[in-house]
Rosetta silent file (secondary structure, phi, psi, omega in degrees, C-alpha in Angstrom):
SEQUENCE: XXXXXXXXXXXXXXXXXXXXXXXXXXXXXXXXXXXXXXXXXXXXXXXXXXXXXXXXXXXXXXXXXXXXX
SCORE:     score description
SCORE:     0.000 S_00000001
   1 L     0.000  116.250 -174.885   70.797   75.008  131.484 S_00000001
   2 L   -74.995  175.690 -174.647   71.456   78.670  130.482 S_00000001
   3 H   -61.552  -43.454 -171.674   69.810   81.844  132.449 S_00000001
   4 H   -43.315  -45.444 -176.545   67.244   82.181  129.719 S_00000001
   5 H   -58.785  -39.419  179.383   66.040   78.685  130.255 S_00000001
   6 H   -75.807  -31.036  175.850   65.989   78.988  133.966 S_00000001
   7 H   -73.578  -47.468 -178.376   63.881   82.336  133.898 S_00000001
   8 H   -60.919  -21.125  175.033   61.544   80.678  131.588 S_00000001
   9 H   -83.871  -48.131  176.922   61.064   77.634  133.976 S_00000001
  10 H   -60.745  -27.678  173.645   60.750   80.045  136.757 S_00000001
  11 H   -79.956  -10.763 -172.155   57.976   81.787  135.242 S_00000001
  12 H   -83.816  -52.494  179.377   56.347   78.634  134.203 S_00000001
  13 H   -69.507  -23.366 -164.306   56.708   77.379  137.985 S_00000001
  14 H   -61.110  -51.606  169.679   56.001   80.575  139.931 S_00000001
  15 H   -55.072  -26.165  176.418   52.224   79.684  140.210 S_00000001
  16 H   -81.742  -22.538  167.585   52.756   76.426  141.479 S_00000001
  17 H   -66.286  -40.501 -166.736   55.224   77.845  144.274 S_00000001
  18 H   -78.605  -55.994 -179.079   52.460   80.432  145.094 S_00000001
  19 H   -53.428  -34.301  170.745   50.173   77.416  145.426 S_00000001
  20 H   -70.200  -62.325 -167.492   52.422   75.124  147.536 S_00000001
  21 L  -110.382   79.149 -169.678   53.647   78.182  149.796 S_00000001
  22 L   -78.976   -6.016  169.848   50.593   80.448  149.806 S_00000001
  23 L   -98.558   21.457  155.449   51.955   82.865  152.422 S_00000001
  24 L   -96.806  139.910 -160.073   54.316   83.989  150.074 S_00000001
  25 L   -99.253  170.597  170.678   53.631   87.384  148.340 S_00000001
  26 H   -46.067  -54.303  167.905   54.019   88.698  145.108 S_00000001
  27 H   -64.793  -22.369  171.417   57.058   90.617  146.263 S_00000001
  28 H   -69.262  -44.014 -170.943   58.552   87.572  147.857 S_00000001
  29 H   -70.462  -17.561  176.746   58.343   85.976  144.456 S_00000001
  30 H   -80.194  -46.290  173.225   59.913   88.948  142.784 S_00000001
  31 H   -65.598  -23.728 -178.242   62.896   88.624  145.141 S_00000001
  32 H   -73.682  -60.610  177.922   63.151   84.996  144.552 S_00000001
  33 L    39.918   55.632  165.514   62.976   85.156  140.734 S_00000001
  34 L    91.343   -1.655 -172.513   64.178   81.623  140.229 S_00000001
  35 L  -111.116  124.073  179.004   66.862   81.362  142.808 S_00000001
  36 H   -44.683  -66.662 -174.874   66.747   78.246  145.229 S_00000001
  37 H   -60.386  -23.544  168.241   68.237   79.600  148.125 S_00000001
  38 H   -62.728  -47.074  168.665   66.095   82.734  148.005 S_00000001
  39 H   -59.650  -59.732  158.638   63.156   80.502  148.062 S_00000001
  40 H   -40.191  -50.716  166.732   64.281   78.671  151.126 S_00000001
  41 H   -61.129  -17.017  179.135   64.915   81.710  153.017 S_00000001
  42 H   -81.457  -46.750 -173.362   61.536   83.283  152.158 S_00000001
  43 H   -50.020  -59.057 -168.804   59.890   79.787  153.395 S_00000001
  44 H   -60.292  -43.657 -171.239   61.954   80.096  156.607 S_00000001
  45 H   -92.617  -14.152  167.707   60.797   83.401  157.226 S_00000001
  46 H   -72.829  -44.094 -178.771   57.290   83.258  156.270 S_00000001
  47 H   -93.843  -20.649  176.895   56.609   79.773  158.117 S_00000001
  48 L    91.075   29.026 -170.089   59.062   79.982  160.996 S_00000001
  49 L  -100.623  159.418  159.131   60.868   76.737  159.734 S_00000001
  50 L   -79.475  167.666 -178.007   64.504   75.875  160.216 S_00000001
  51 H   -68.591  -20.221  178.539   66.462   75.710  157.311 S_00000001
  52 H   -72.135  -40.944 -178.454   66.666   72.012  157.203 S_00000001
  53 H   -71.443  -21.134 -179.227   62.860   71.818  157.206 S_00000001
  54 H   -79.843  -29.979  179.568   62.556   74.472  154.420 S_00000001
  55 H   -67.545  -42.500 -169.616   65.262   72.647  152.331 S_00000001
  56 H   -73.676  -39.953  171.479   63.370   69.387  152.684 S_00000001
  57 H   -64.784  -36.108  172.907   60.106   70.931  151.508 S_00000001
  58 H   -68.291  -32.354  173.279   61.694   72.556  148.553 S_00000001
  59 H   -66.484  -32.772  169.246   63.328   69.270  147.546 S_00000001
  60 H   -56.267  -52.690 -170.342   60.128   67.445  147.797 S_00000001
  61 H   -48.571  -55.262 -161.457   58.343   70.267  145.707 S_00000001
  62 H   -57.101  -58.666 -171.914   61.411   70.123  142.972 S_00000001
  63 H   -74.830   -8.380  165.394   61.074   66.366  142.746 S_00000001
  64 H   -59.912  -65.705 -165.399   56.910   66.538  142.687 S_00000001
  65 H   -90.121   -4.708  175.230   57.212   69.226  139.788 S_00000001
  66 L    62.757   41.888 -173.274   60.471   67.818  138.132 S_00000001
  67 L   -94.122  138.256  162.569   61.675   71.515  138.391 S_00000001
  68 L  -130.208  134.279 -154.488   65.422   72.152  138.142 S_00000001
  69 L   -94.994    0.000    0.000   67.088   75.366  138.925 S_00000001
């Protein structure tokens, strides 16, 4: 997958990310911009999760939404 495809996928799935993790702000989503590690970090920050818990949630979300980074 090239960068343009990943960017397009991110725009498509950004709303689903916001639905799943409502504490994430629009500024957080701008920082994340389709980067998985950034998403995990912001979930840790906003929800107070350990990295493993945030990783598990993101993995579950990816599987459910068939999202690929």
